[in-house]
JSON list of C-alpha atoms and ligand atoms in Angstrom, two decimals:
[
{"chain": "A", "resi": 1, "resn": "MET", "atom": "CA", "xyz": [-25.43, -21.34, -1.74]},
{"chain": "A", "resi": 2, "resn": "GLY", "atom": "CA", "xyz": [-23.22, -24.25, -2.81]},
{"chain": "A", "resi": 3, "resn": "LEU", "atom": "CA", "xyz": [-23.81, -23.58, -6.52]},
{"chain": "A", "resi": 4, "resn": "PRO", "atom": "CA", "xyz": [-21.20, -24.83, -8.99]},
{"chain": "A", "resi": 5, "resn": "PHE", "atom": "CA", "xyz": [-19.25, -22.06, -10.73]},
{"chain": "A", "resi": 6, "resn": "GLU", "atom": "CA", "xyz": [-16.15, -21.39, -12.78]},
{"chain": "A", "resi": 7, "resn": "LEU", "atom": "CA", "xyz": [-14.03, -18.45, -11.62]},
{"chain": "A", "resi": 8, "resn": "LYS", "atom": "CA", "xyz": [-12.07, -16.57, -14.27]},
{"chain": "A", "resi": 9, "resn": "MET", "atom": "CA", "xyz": [-9.52, -14.15, -12.81]},
{"chain": "A", "resi": 10, "resn": "LEU", "atom": "CA", "xyz": [-8.43, -11.00, -14.64]},
{"chain": "A", "resi": 11, "resn": "PRO", "atom": "CA", "xyz": [-5.40, -8.75, -14.24]},
{"chain": "A", "resi": 12, "resn": "PHE", "atom": "CA", "xyz": [-6.44, -5.33, -12.88]},
{"chain": "A", "resi": 13, "resn": "PRO", "atom": "CA", "xyz": [-7.52, -3.07, -14.50]},
{"chain": "A", "resi": 14, "resn": "PRO", "atom": "CA", "xyz": [-8.73, -5.36, -17.31]},
{"chain": "A", "resi": 15, "resn": "ARG", "atom": "CA", "xyz": [-9.38, -2.46, -19.71]},
{"chain": "A", "resi": 16, "resn": "ASP", "atom": "CA", "xyz": [-5.59, -1.94, -19.87]},
{"chain": "A", "resi": 17, "resn": "LEU", "atom": "CA", "xyz": [-4.30, -5.44, -19.15]},
{"chain": "A", "resi": 18, "resn": "ALA", "atom": "CA", "xyz": [-6.95, -7.72, -20.71]},
{"chain": "A", "resi": 19, "resn": "PRO", "atom": "CA", "xyz": [-8.49, -5.76, -23.64]},
{"chain": "A", "resi": 20, "resn": "ASP", "atom": "CA", "xyz": [-10.28, -8.90, -24.95]},
{"chain": "A", "resi": 21, "resn": "TYR", "atom": "CA", "xyz": [-12.50, -8.65, -21.86]},
{"chain": "A", "resi": 22, "resn": "LEU", "atom": "CA", "xyz": [-14.15, -5.52, -23.34]},
{"chain": "A", "resi": 23, "resn": "ALA", "atom": "CA", "xyz": [-16.03, -7.86, -25.70]},
{"chain": "A", "resi": 24, "resn": "VAL", "atom": "CA", "xyz": [-17.59, -9.46, -22.60]},
{"chain": "A", "resi": 25, "resn": "ASN", "atom": "CA", "xyz": [-18.12, -6.23, -20.63]},
{"chain": "A", "resi": 26, "resn": "PRO", "atom": "CA", "xyz": [-17.64, -3.00, -22.65]},
{"chain": "A", "resi": 27, "resn": "LEU", "atom": "CA", "xyz": [-17.11, -1.04, -19.39]},
{"chain": "A", "resi": 28, "resn": "GLY", "atom": "CA", "xyz": [-14.14, -3.26, -18.53]},
{"chain": "A", "resi": 29, "resn": "THR", "atom": "CA", "xyz": [-15.26, -3.45, -14.90]},
{"chain": "A", "resi": 30, "resn": "ILE", "atom": "CA", "xyz": [-15.34, -6.54, -12.72]},
{"chain": "A", "resi": 31, "resn": "PRO", "atom": "CA", "xyz": [-17.26, -8.57, -11.83]},
{"chain": "A", "resi": 32, "resn": "THR", "atom": "CA", "xyz": [-19.23, -10.05, -14.72]},
{"chain": "A", "resi": 33, "resn": "LEU", "atom": "CA", "xyz": [-21.56, -12.99, -14.21]},
{"chain": "A", "resi": 34, "resn": "LEU", "atom": "CA", "xyz": [-22.31, -15.24, -17.17]},
{"chain": "A", "resi": 35, "resn": "ASP", "atom": "CA", "xyz": [-25.13, -17.74, -16.66]},
{"chain": "A", "resi": 36, "resn": "GLY", "atom": "CA", "xyz": [-25.82, -19.38, -20.00]},
{"chain": "A", "resi": 37, "resn": "SER", "atom": "CA", "xyz": [-26.53, -16.51, -22.39]},
{"chain": "A", "resi": 38, "resn": "MET", "atom": "CA", "xyz": [-27.37, -14.17, -19.47]},
{"chain": "A", "resi": 39, "resn": "ARG", "atom": "CA", "xyz": [-24.81, -11.49, -18.55]},
{"chain": "A", "resi": 40, "resn": "MET", "atom": "CA", "xyz": [-24.74, -9.16, -15.53]},
{"chain": "A", "resi": 41, "resn": "THR", "atom": "CA", "xyz": [-22.15, -6.59, -14.43]},
{"chain": "A", "resi": 42, "resn": "GLU", "atom": "CA", "xyz": [-23.54, -5.17, -11.16]},
{"chain": "A", "resi": 43, "resn": "SER", "atom": "CA", "xyz": [-22.26, -7.08, -8.13]},
{"chain": "A", "resi": 44, "resn": "VAL", "atom": "CA", "xyz": [-25.24, -6.49, -5.84]},
{"chain": "A", "resi": 45, "resn": "ALA", "atom": "CA", "xyz": [-27.71, -7.31, -8.62]},
{"chain": "A", "resi": 46, "resn": "ILE", "atom": "CA", "xyz": [-25.71, -10.53, -9.16]},
{"chain": "A", "resi": 47, "resn": "CYS", "atom": "CA", "xyz": [-26.22, -11.47, -5.49]},
{"chain": "A", "resi": 48, "resn": "GLN", "atom": "CA", "xyz": [-29.95, -10.74, -5.77]},
{"chain": "A", "resi": 49, "resn": "TYR", "atom": "CA", "xyz": [-30.14, -12.73, -9.02]},
{"chain": "A", "resi": 50, "resn": "LEU", "atom": "CA", "xyz": [-28.49, -15.82, -7.49]},
{"chain": "A", "resi": 51, "resn": "VAL", "atom": "CA", "xyz": [-30.68, -15.77, -4.39]},
{"chain": "A", "resi": 52, "resn": "SER", "atom": "CA", "xyz": [-33.91, -15.25, -6.40]},
{"chain": "A", "resi": 53, "resn": "ARG", "atom": "CA", "xyz": [-33.08, -17.48, -9.34]},
{"chain": "A", "resi": 54, "resn": "TYR", "atom": "CA", "xyz": [-31.52, -20.39, -7.44]},
{"chain": "A", "resi": 55, "resn": "GLY", "atom": "CA", "xyz": [-33.07, -19.93, -3.96]},
{"chain": "A", "resi": 56, "resn": "PRO", "atom": "CA", "xyz": [-34.88, -19.97, -1.70]},
{"chain": "A", "resi": 57, "resn": "SER", "atom": "CA", "xyz": [-31.82, -19.34, 0.44]},
{"chain": "A", "resi": 58, "resn": "PRO", "atom": "CA", "xyz": [-31.37, -17.98, 3.98]},
{"chain": "A", "resi": 59, "resn": "LEU", "atom": "CA", "xyz": [-28.94, -15.52, 2.35]},
{"chain": "A", "resi": 60, "resn": "GLY", "atom": "CA", "xyz": [-31.97, -13.62, 1.02]},
{"chain": "A", "resi": 61, "resn": "VAL", "atom": "CA", "xyz": [-34.75, -11.97, 3.04]},
{"chain": "A", "resi": 62, "resn": "GLU", "atom": "CA", "xyz": [-38.26, -12.57, 1.69]},
{"chain": "A", "resi": 63, "resn": "PRO", "atom": "CA", "xyz": [-40.79, -9.73, 1.15]},
{"chain": "A", "resi": 64, "resn": "THR", "atom": "CA", "xyz": [-43.00, -11.35, 3.79]},
{"chain": "A", "resi": 65, "resn": "GLU", "atom": "CA", "xyz": [-40.29, -11.03, 6.49]},
{"chain": "A", "resi": 66, "resn": "PRO", "atom": "CA", "xyz": [-40.32, -7.96, 8.77]},
{"chain": "A", "resi": 67, "resn": "ASP", "atom": "CA", "xyz": [-36.74, -7.02, 7.79]},
{"chain": "A", "resi": 68, "resn": "PHE", "atom": "CA", "xyz": [-37.37, -6.96, 4.04]},
{"chain": "A", "resi": 69, "resn": "GLY", "atom": "CA", "xyz": [-37.02, -3.14, 3.88]},
{"chain": "A", "resi": 70, "resn": "PRO", "atom": "CA", "xyz": [-33.80, -2.92, 5.94]},
{"chain": "A", "resi": 71, "resn": "TYR", "atom": "CA", "xyz": [-32.46, -5.85, 3.90]},
{"chain": "A", "resi": 72, "resn": "LEU", "atom": "CA", "xyz": [-32.88, -3.98, 0.60]},
{"chain": "A", "resi": 73, "resn": "ASN", "atom": "CA", "xyz": [-31.51, -0.84, 2.22]},
{"chain": "A", "resi": 74, "resn": "TRP", "atom": "CA", "xyz": [-28.27, -2.45, 3.48]},
{"chain": "A", "resi": 75, "resn": "LEU", "atom": "CA", "xyz": [-27.92, -4.59, 0.35]},
{"chain": "A", "resi": 76, "resn": "HIS", "atom": "CA", "xyz": [-27.71, -1.43, -1.78]},
{"chain": "A", "resi": 77, "resn": "PHE", "atom": "CA", "xyz": [-25.94, 0.69, 0.85]},
{"chain": "A", "resi": 78, "resn": "GLY", "atom": "CA", "xyz": [-22.75, -1.35, 0.34]},
{"chain": "A", "resi": 79, "resn": "GLU", "atom": "CA", "xyz": [-22.23, -0.54, -3.32]},
{"chain": "A", "resi": 80, "resn": "ALA", "atom": "CA", "xyz": [-24.23, 2.69, -3.67]},
{"chain": "A", "resi": 81, "resn": "THR", "atom": "CA", "xyz": [-22.99, 4.52, -0.55]},
{"chain": "A", "resi": 82, "resn": "LEU", "atom": "CA", "xyz": [-19.85, 2.82, 0.80]},
{"chain": "A", "resi": 83, "resn": "THR", "atom": "CA", "xyz": [-17.88, 1.69, -2.24]},
{"chain": "A", "resi": 84, "resn": "PHE", "atom": "CA", "xyz": [-18.28, 4.84, -4.34]},
{"chain": "A", "resi": 85, "resn": "PRO", "atom": "CA", "xyz": [-16.11, 7.18, -2.17]},
{"chain": "A", "resi": 86, "resn": "GLN", "atom": "CA", "xyz": [-13.46, 4.46, -1.96]},
{"chain": "A", "resi": 87, "resn": "THR", "atom": "CA", "xyz": [-13.15, 4.29, -5.74]},
{"chain": "A", "resi": 88, "resn": "VAL", "atom": "CA", "xyz": [-12.34, 8.02, -5.71]},
{"chain": "A", "resi": 89, "resn": "VAL", "atom": "CA", "xyz": [-9.67, 7.40, -3.06]},
{"chain": "A", "resi": 90, "resn": "LEU", "atom": "CA", "xyz": [-8.17, 4.56, -5.11]},
{"chain": "A", "resi": 91, "resn": "ARG", "atom": "CA", "xyz": [-8.11, 6.64, -8.27]},
{"chain": "A", "resi": 92, "resn": "TYR", "atom": "CA", "xyz": [-6.55, 9.76, -6.77]},
{"chain": "A", "resi": 93, "resn": "SER", "atom": "CA", "xyz": [-4.11, 8.17, -4.35]},
{"chain": "A", "resi": 94, "resn": "LEU", "atom": "CA", "xyz": [-3.09, 4.91, -6.01]},
{"chain": "A", "resi": 95, "resn": "PHE", "atom": "CA", "xyz": [-4.07, 4.28, -9.62]},
{"chain": "A", "resi": 96, "resn": "ALA", "atom": "CA", "xyz": [-3.50, 7.71, -11.20]},
{"chain": "A", "resi": 97, "resn": "PRO", "atom": "CA", "xyz": [0.05, 8.44, -12.43]},
{"chain": "A", "resi": 98, "resn": "PRO", "atom": "CA", "xyz": [1.96, 10.42, -9.75]},
{"chain": "A", "resi": 99, "resn": "GLU", "atom": "CA", "xyz": [1.53, 13.78, -11.54]},
{"chain": "A", "resi": 100, "resn": "ARG", "atom": "CA", "xyz": [-2.28, 13.38, -11.57]},
{"chain": "A", "resi": 101, "resn": "ARG", "atom": "CA", "xyz": [-2.67, 12.29, -7.95]},
{"chain": "A", "resi": 102, "resn": "LEU", "atom": "CA", "xyz": [-4.78, 14.56, -5.73]},
{"chain": "A", "resi": 103, "resn": "GLU", "atom": "CA", "xyz": [-4.05, 13.78, -2.09]},
{"chain": "A", "resi": 104, "resn": "ASP", "atom": "CA", "xyz": [-6.55, 16.39, -0.79]},
{"chain": "A", "resi": 105, "resn": "VAL", "atom": "CA", "xyz": [-9.35, 14.80, -2.79]},
{"chain": "A", "resi": 106, "resn": "ALA", "atom": "CA", "xyz": [-8.34, 11.32, -1.57]},
{"chain": "A", "resi": 107, "resn": "ALA", "atom": "CA", "xyz": [-8.29, 12.56, 2.05]},
{"chain": "A", "resi": 108, "resn": "ASP", "atom": "CA", "xyz": [-11.78, 14.14, 1.67]},
{"chain": "A", "resi": 109, "resn": "TYR", "atom": "CA", "xyz": [-13.27, 10.96, 0.27]},
{"chain": "A", "resi": 110, "resn": "LYS", "atom": "CA", "xyz": [-11.61, 8.85, 2.98]},
{"chain": "A", "resi": 111, "resn": "ARG", "atom": "CA", "xyz": [-13.40, 11.02, 5.56]},
{"chain": "A", "resi": 112, "resn": "TRP", "atom": "CA", "xyz": [-16.64, 10.75, 3.58]},
{"chain": "A", "resi": 113, "resn": "PHE", "atom": "CA", "xyz": [-16.40, 6.95, 3.56]},
{"chain": "A", "resi": 114, "resn": "LEU", "atom": "CA", "xyz": [-15.66, 6.78, 7.30]},
{"chain": "A", "resi": 115, "resn": "SER", "atom": "CA", "xyz": [-18.59, 9.06, 8.14]},
{"chain": "A", "resi": 116, "resn": "ARG", "atom": "CA", "xyz": [-20.92, 6.87, 6.02]},
{"chain": "A", "resi": 117, "resn": "LEU", "atom": "CA", "xyz": [-19.89, 3.91, 8.21]},
{"chain": "A", "resi": 118, "resn": "ARG", "atom": "CA", "xyz": [-21.92, 5.51, 11.02]},
{"chain": "A", "resi": 119, "resn": "GLY", "atom": "CA", "xyz": [-24.99, 3.82, 9.51]},
{"chain": "A", "resi": 120, "resn": "ILE", "atom": "CA", "xyz": [-23.36, 0.41, 9.92]},
{"chain": "A", "resi": 121, "resn": "ASP", "atom": "CA", "xyz": [-21.97, 1.22, 13.36]},
{"chain": "A", "resi": 122, "resn": "ALA", "atom": "CA", "xyz": [-25.47, 2.02, 14.67]},
{"chain": "A", "resi": 123, "resn": "VAL", "atom": "CA", "xyz": [-26.75, -1.42, 13.63]},
{"chain": "A", "resi": 124, "resn": "VAL", "atom": "CA", "xyz": [-23.81, -3.68, 14.49]},
{"chain": "A", "resi": 125, "resn": "SER", "atom": "CA", "xyz": [-23.50, -2.06, 17.93]},
{"chain": "A", "resi": 126, "resn": "LYS", "atom": "CA", "xyz": [-26.79, -3.84, 18.69]},
{"chain": "A", "resi": 127, "resn": "GLN", "atom": "CA", "xyz": [-26.73, -7.02, 16.59]},
{"chain": "A", "resi": 128, "resn": "SER", "atom": "CA", "xyz": [-24.21, -9.32, 14.91]},
{"chain": "A", "resi": 129, "resn": "THR", "atom": "CA", "xyz": [-25.59, -9.09, 11.35]},
{"chain": "A", "resi": 130, "resn": "LEU", "atom": "CA", "xyz": [-27.36, -6.30, 9.47]},
{"chain": "A", "resi": 131, "resn": "CYS", "atom": "CA", "xyz": [-30.84, -7.75, 9.14]},
{"chain": "A", "resi": 132, "resn": "GLY", "atom": "CA", "xyz": [-33.11, -10.77, 9.25]},
{"chain": "A", "resi": 133, "resn": "GLY", "atom": "CA", "xyz": [-31.43, -12.15, 12.36]},
{"chain": "A", "resi": 134, "resn": "ARG", "atom": "CA", "xyz": [-28.89, -13.99, 10.18]},
{"chain": "A", "resi": 135, "resn": "PHE", "atom": "CA", "xyz": [-26.03, -13.55, 7.72]},
{"chain": "A", "resi": 136, "resn": "THR", "atom": "CA", "xyz": [-27.41, -12.44, 4.32]},
{"chain": "A", "resi": 137, "resn": "ILE", "atom": "CA", "xyz": [-26.22, -11.01, 1.02]},
{"chain": "A", "resi": 138, "resn": "ALA", "atom": "CA", "xyz": [-26.62, -7.55, 2.64]},
{"chain": "A", "resi": 139, "resn": "ASP", "atom": "CA", "xyz": [-23.66, -8.50, 4.87]},
{"chain": "A", "resi": 140, "resn": "ILE", "atom": "CA", "xyz": [-21.78, -9.67, 1.76]},
{"chain": "A", "resi": 141, "resn": "SER", "atom": "CA", "xyz": [-22.43, -6.33, 0.05]},
{"chain": "A", "resi": 142, "resn": "VAL", "atom": "CA", "xyz": [-21.31, -4.25, 3.05]},
{"chain": "A", "resi": 143, "resn": "GLY", "atom": "CA", "xyz": [-18.51, -6.75, 3.80]},
{"chain": "A", "resi": 144, "resn": "PHE", "atom": "CA", "xyz": [-17.00, -6.13, 0.37]},
{"chain": "A", "resi": 145, "resn": "ALA", "atom": "CA", "xyz": [-16.81, -2.40, 1.14]},
{"chain": "A", "resi": 146, "resn": "LEU", "atom": "CA", "xyz": [-15.01, -3.25, 4.41]},
{"chain": "A", "resi": 147, "resn": "LEU", "atom": "CA", "xyz": [-12.60, -5.53, 2.54]},
{"chain": "A", "resi": 148, "resn": "LEU", "atom": "CA", "xyz": [-11.84, -2.71, 0.14]},
{"chain": "A", "resi": 149, "resn": "ALA", "atom": "CA", "xyz": [-11.35, -0.35, 3.10]},
{"chain": "A", "resi": 150, "resn": "GLN", "atom": "CA", "xyz": [-8.81, -2.79, 4.51]},
{"chain": "A", "resi": 151, "resn": "PHE", "atom": "CA", "xyz": [-7.03, -2.82, 1.16]},
{"chain": "A", "resi": 152, "resn": "ILE", "atom": "CA", "xyz": [-6.82, 0.99, 1.24]},
{"chain": "A", "resi": 153, "resn": "GLY", "atom": "CA", "xyz": [-5.70, 0.93, 4.89]},
{"chain": "A", "resi": 154, "resn": "LEU", "atom": "CA", "xyz": [-8.84, 2.56, 6.30]},
{"chain": "A", "resi": 155, "resn": "ASP", "atom": "CA", "xyz": [-9.67, -0.33, 8.63]},
{"chain": "A", "resi": 156, "resn": "ALA", "atom": "CA", "xyz": [-7.46, 1.20, 11.33]},
{"chain": "A", "resi": 157, "resn": "LYS", "atom": "CA", "xyz": [-10.12, 3.94, 11.60]},
{"chain": "A", "resi": 158, "resn": "PHE", "atom": "CA", "xyz": [-13.09, 1.57, 12.06]},
{"chain": "A", "resi": 159, "resn": "THR", "atom": "CA", "xyz": [-15.02, 2.10, 15.30]},
{"chain": "A", "resi": 160, "resn": "PRO", "atom": "CA", "xyz": [-14.85, -0.91, 17.69]},
{"chain": "A", "resi": 161, "resn": "PRO", "atom": "CA", "xyz": [-18.33, -2.23, 16.69]},
{"chain": "A", "resi": 162, "resn": "VAL", "atom": "CA", "xyz": [-17.50, -2.01, 12.95]},
{"chain": "A", "resi": 163, "resn": "ALA", "atom": "CA", "xyz": [-14.07, -3.60, 13.56]},
{"chain": "A", "resi": 164, "resn": "ALA", "atom": "CA", "xyz": [-15.71, -6.48, 15.48]},
{"chain": "A", "resi": 165, "resn": "TYR", "atom": "CA", "xyz": [-18.34, -6.92, 12.75]},
{"chain": "A", "resi": 166, "resn": "TRP", "atom": "CA", "xyz": [-15.59, -7.01, 10.07]},
{"chain": "A", "resi": 167, "resn": "GLN", "atom": "CA", "xyz": [-13.61, -9.57, 12.11]},
{"chain": "A", "resi": 168, "resn": "SER", "atom": "CA", "xyz": [-16.71, -11.77, 12.38]},
{"chain": "A", "resi": 169, "resn": "LEU", "atom": "CA", "xyz": [-17.34, -11.58, 8.62]},
{"chain": "A", "resi": 170, "resn": "LYS", "atom": "CA", "xyz": [-13.70, -12.47, 7.87]},
{"chain": "A", "resi": 171, "resn": "GLY", "atom": "CA", "xyz": [-13.87, -15.40, 10.28]},
{"chain": "A", "resi": 172, "resn": "ARG", "atom": "CA", "xyz": [-16.79, -17.05, 8.47]},
{"chain": "A", "resi": 173, "resn": "ASP", "atom": "CA", "xyz": [-16.14, -20.35, 6.74]},
{"chain": "A", "resi": 174, "resn": "GLY", "atom": "CA", "xyz": [-17.78, -19.06, 3.55]},
{"chain": "A", "resi": 175, "resn": "PHE", "atom": "CA", "xyz": [-15.46, -16.04, 3.43]},
{"chain": "A", "resi": 176, "resn": "ARG", "atom": "CA", "xyz": [-12.34, -18.16, 3.97]},
{"chain": "A", "resi": 177, "resn": "LYS", "atom": "CA", "xyz": [-13.44, -20.65, 1.31]},
{"chain": "A", "resi": 178, "resn": "ALA", "atom": "CA", "xyz": [-14.19, -17.87, -1.20]},
{"chain": "A", "resi": 179, "resn": "MET", "atom": "CA", "xyz": [-10.78, -16.26, -0.58]},
{"chain": "A", "resi": 180, "resn": "ALA", "atom": "CA", "xyz": [-9.02, -19.64, -0.90]},
{"chain": "A", "resi": 181, "resn": "LYS", "atom": "CA", "xyz": [-10.88, -20.33, -4.15]},
{"chain": "A", "resi": 182, "resn": "GLN", "atom": "CA", "xyz": [-9.90, -16.90, -5.47]},
{"chain": "A", "resi": 183, "resn": "ASP", "atom": "CA", "xyz": [-6.26, -17.44, -4.50]},
{"chain": "A", "resi": 184, "resn": "ALA", "atom": "CA", "xyz": [-6.16, -20.90, -6.11]},
{"chain": "A", "resi": 185, "resn": "ALA", "atom": "CA", "xyz": [-7.80, -19.61, -9.31]},
{"chain": "A", "resi": 186, "resn": "GLY", "atom": "CA", "xyz": [-5.29, -16.73, -9.39]},
{"chain": "A", "resi": 187, "resn": "ARG", "atom": "CA", "xyz": [-2.36, -19.13, -9.03]},
{"chain": "A", "resi": 188, "resn": "GLU", "atom": "CA", "xyz": [-3.70, -21.57, -11.65]},
{"chain": "A", "resi": 189, "resn": "GLN", "atom": "CA", "xyz": [-4.41, -18.77, -14.13]},
{"chain": "A", "resi": 190, "resn": "GLY", "atom": "CA", "xyz": [-1.24, -16.79, -13.38]},
{"chain": "A", "resi": 191, "resn": "VAL", "atom": "CA", "xyz": [-3.16, -13.70, -12.14]},
{"chain": "A", "resi": 192, "resn": "GLU", "atom": "CA", "xyz": [-2.16, -11.93, -8.95]},
{"chain": "A", "resi": 193, "resn": "ASN", "atom": "CA", "xyz": [-4.99, -11.76, -6.35]},
{"chain": "A", "resi": 194, "resn": "ARG", "atom": "CA", "xyz": [-4.14, -8.58, -4.44]},
{"chain": "A", "resi": 195, "resn": "LEU", "atom": "CA", "xyz": [-7.41, -8.06, -2.60]},
{"chain": "A", "resi": 196, "resn": "GLY", "atom": "CA", "xyz": [-7.72, -11.66, -1.40]},
{"chain": "A", "resi": 197, "resn": "ARG", "atom": "CA", "xyz": [-4.17, -11.87, -0.09]},
{"chain": "A", "resi": 198, "resn": "LEU", "atom": "CA", "xyz": [-4.76, -8.92, 2.19]},
{"chain": "A", "resi": 199, "resn": "ALA", "atom": "CA", "xyz": [-7.93, -10.37, 3.75]},
{"chain": "B", "resi": 201, "resn": "GSH", "atom": "N1", "xyz": [-21.22, -0.97, -9.53]},
{"chain": "B", "resi": 201, "resn": "GSH", "atom": "C1", "xyz": [-20.33, -1.98, -10.06]},
{"chain": "B", "resi": 201, "resn": "GSH", "atom": "C2", "xyz": [-18.93, -1.43, -9.99]},
{"chain": "B", "resi": 201, "resn": "GSH", "atom": "C3", "xyz": [-17.94, -2.24, -10.78]},
{"chain": "B", "resi": 201, "resn": "GSH", "atom": "C4", "xyz": [-16.58, -1.60, -10.73]},
{"chain": "B", "resi": 201, "resn": "GSH", "atom": "O1", "xyz": [-16.43, -0.38, -10.91]},
{"chain": "B", "resi": 201, "resn": "GSH", "atom": "N2", "xyz": [-15.54, -2.42, -10.48]},
{"chain": "B", "resi": 201, "resn": "GSH", "atom": "C5", "xyz": [-14.20, -1.89, -10.33]},
{"chain": "B", "resi": 201, "resn": "GSH", "atom": "C6", "xyz": [-13.44, -2.73, -9.33]},
{"chain": "B", "resi": 201, "resn": "GSH", "atom": "S1", "xyz": [-14.19, -2.76, -7.74]},
{"chain": "B", "resi": 201, "resn": "GSH", "atom": "C7", "xyz": [-13.47, -2.02, -11.65]},
{"chain": "B", "resi": 201, "resn": "GSH", "atom": "O2", "xyz": [-13.57, -3.04, -12.28]},
{"chain": "B", "resi": 201, "resn": "GSH", "atom": "N3", "xyz": [-12.71, -0.98, -12.06]},
{"chain": "B", "resi": 201, "resn": "GSH", "atom": "C8", "xyz": [-11.87, -1.06, -13.22]},
{"chain": "B", "resi": 201, "resn": "GSH", "atom": "C9", "xyz": [-12.14, 0.04, -14.20]},
{"chain": "B", "resi": 201, "resn": "GSH", "atom": "O3", "xyz": [-12.96, 0.94, -13.91]},
{"chain": "B", "resi": 201, "resn": "GSH", "atom": "O4", "xyz": [-11.49, 0.02, -15.26]},
{"chain": "B", "resi": 201, "resn": "GSH", "atom": "C10", "xyz": [-20.48, -3.28, -9.24]},
{"chain": "B", "resi": 201, "resn": "GSH", "atom": "O5", "xyz": [-21.06, -3.23, -8.16]},
{"chain": "B", "resi": 201, "resn": "GSH", "atom": "O6", "xyz": [-20.07, -4.34, -9.69]}
]
């Protein structure tokens, strides 16, 4: 949307490595958006907030447009349906200390995530974006889940339509600029940007 912003990077997980952050977000999760005295900690709600508060923007789909329903559906599908099983995989195959890792659980949730991608496959087999005939914050929401899947190494299992969709999202100017901004902020602030580097 071209809005000015300041990006503060945090070591991950902040609850262990940046305890002061708990005063900003008691859950210790990222992201947090601060806009004046307003604070939000749900990434998809943050996207909706920016589009509604500082729009109109083609990144949002208006209630009067025919794709308003699918737009809300895919917008929430990213975080509610796709990201959740991946957090279980991360916890039980990567972040837990070796003695608490549960490879069977991680394998189950990997399969669960991949089967949930069928919903995306059905749409992107027919069109280049999820809804509205254009790139929207629904693609950003689902795109983040695909970025996380790449981080975990699940992208090798994407079907050809999902792989092509993910390639097209990664090739966008906006994505490249956001990743470059994240990398630069990480370097300036001395915080490693693991997710961005893998993109
Ligand atoms: N539903 C939240 C999830 C936030 C979340 O769980 N973030 C993860 C990273 S993707 C996190 O910060 N985990 C660190 C922790 O749980 O300590 C959102 O969409 O922003």
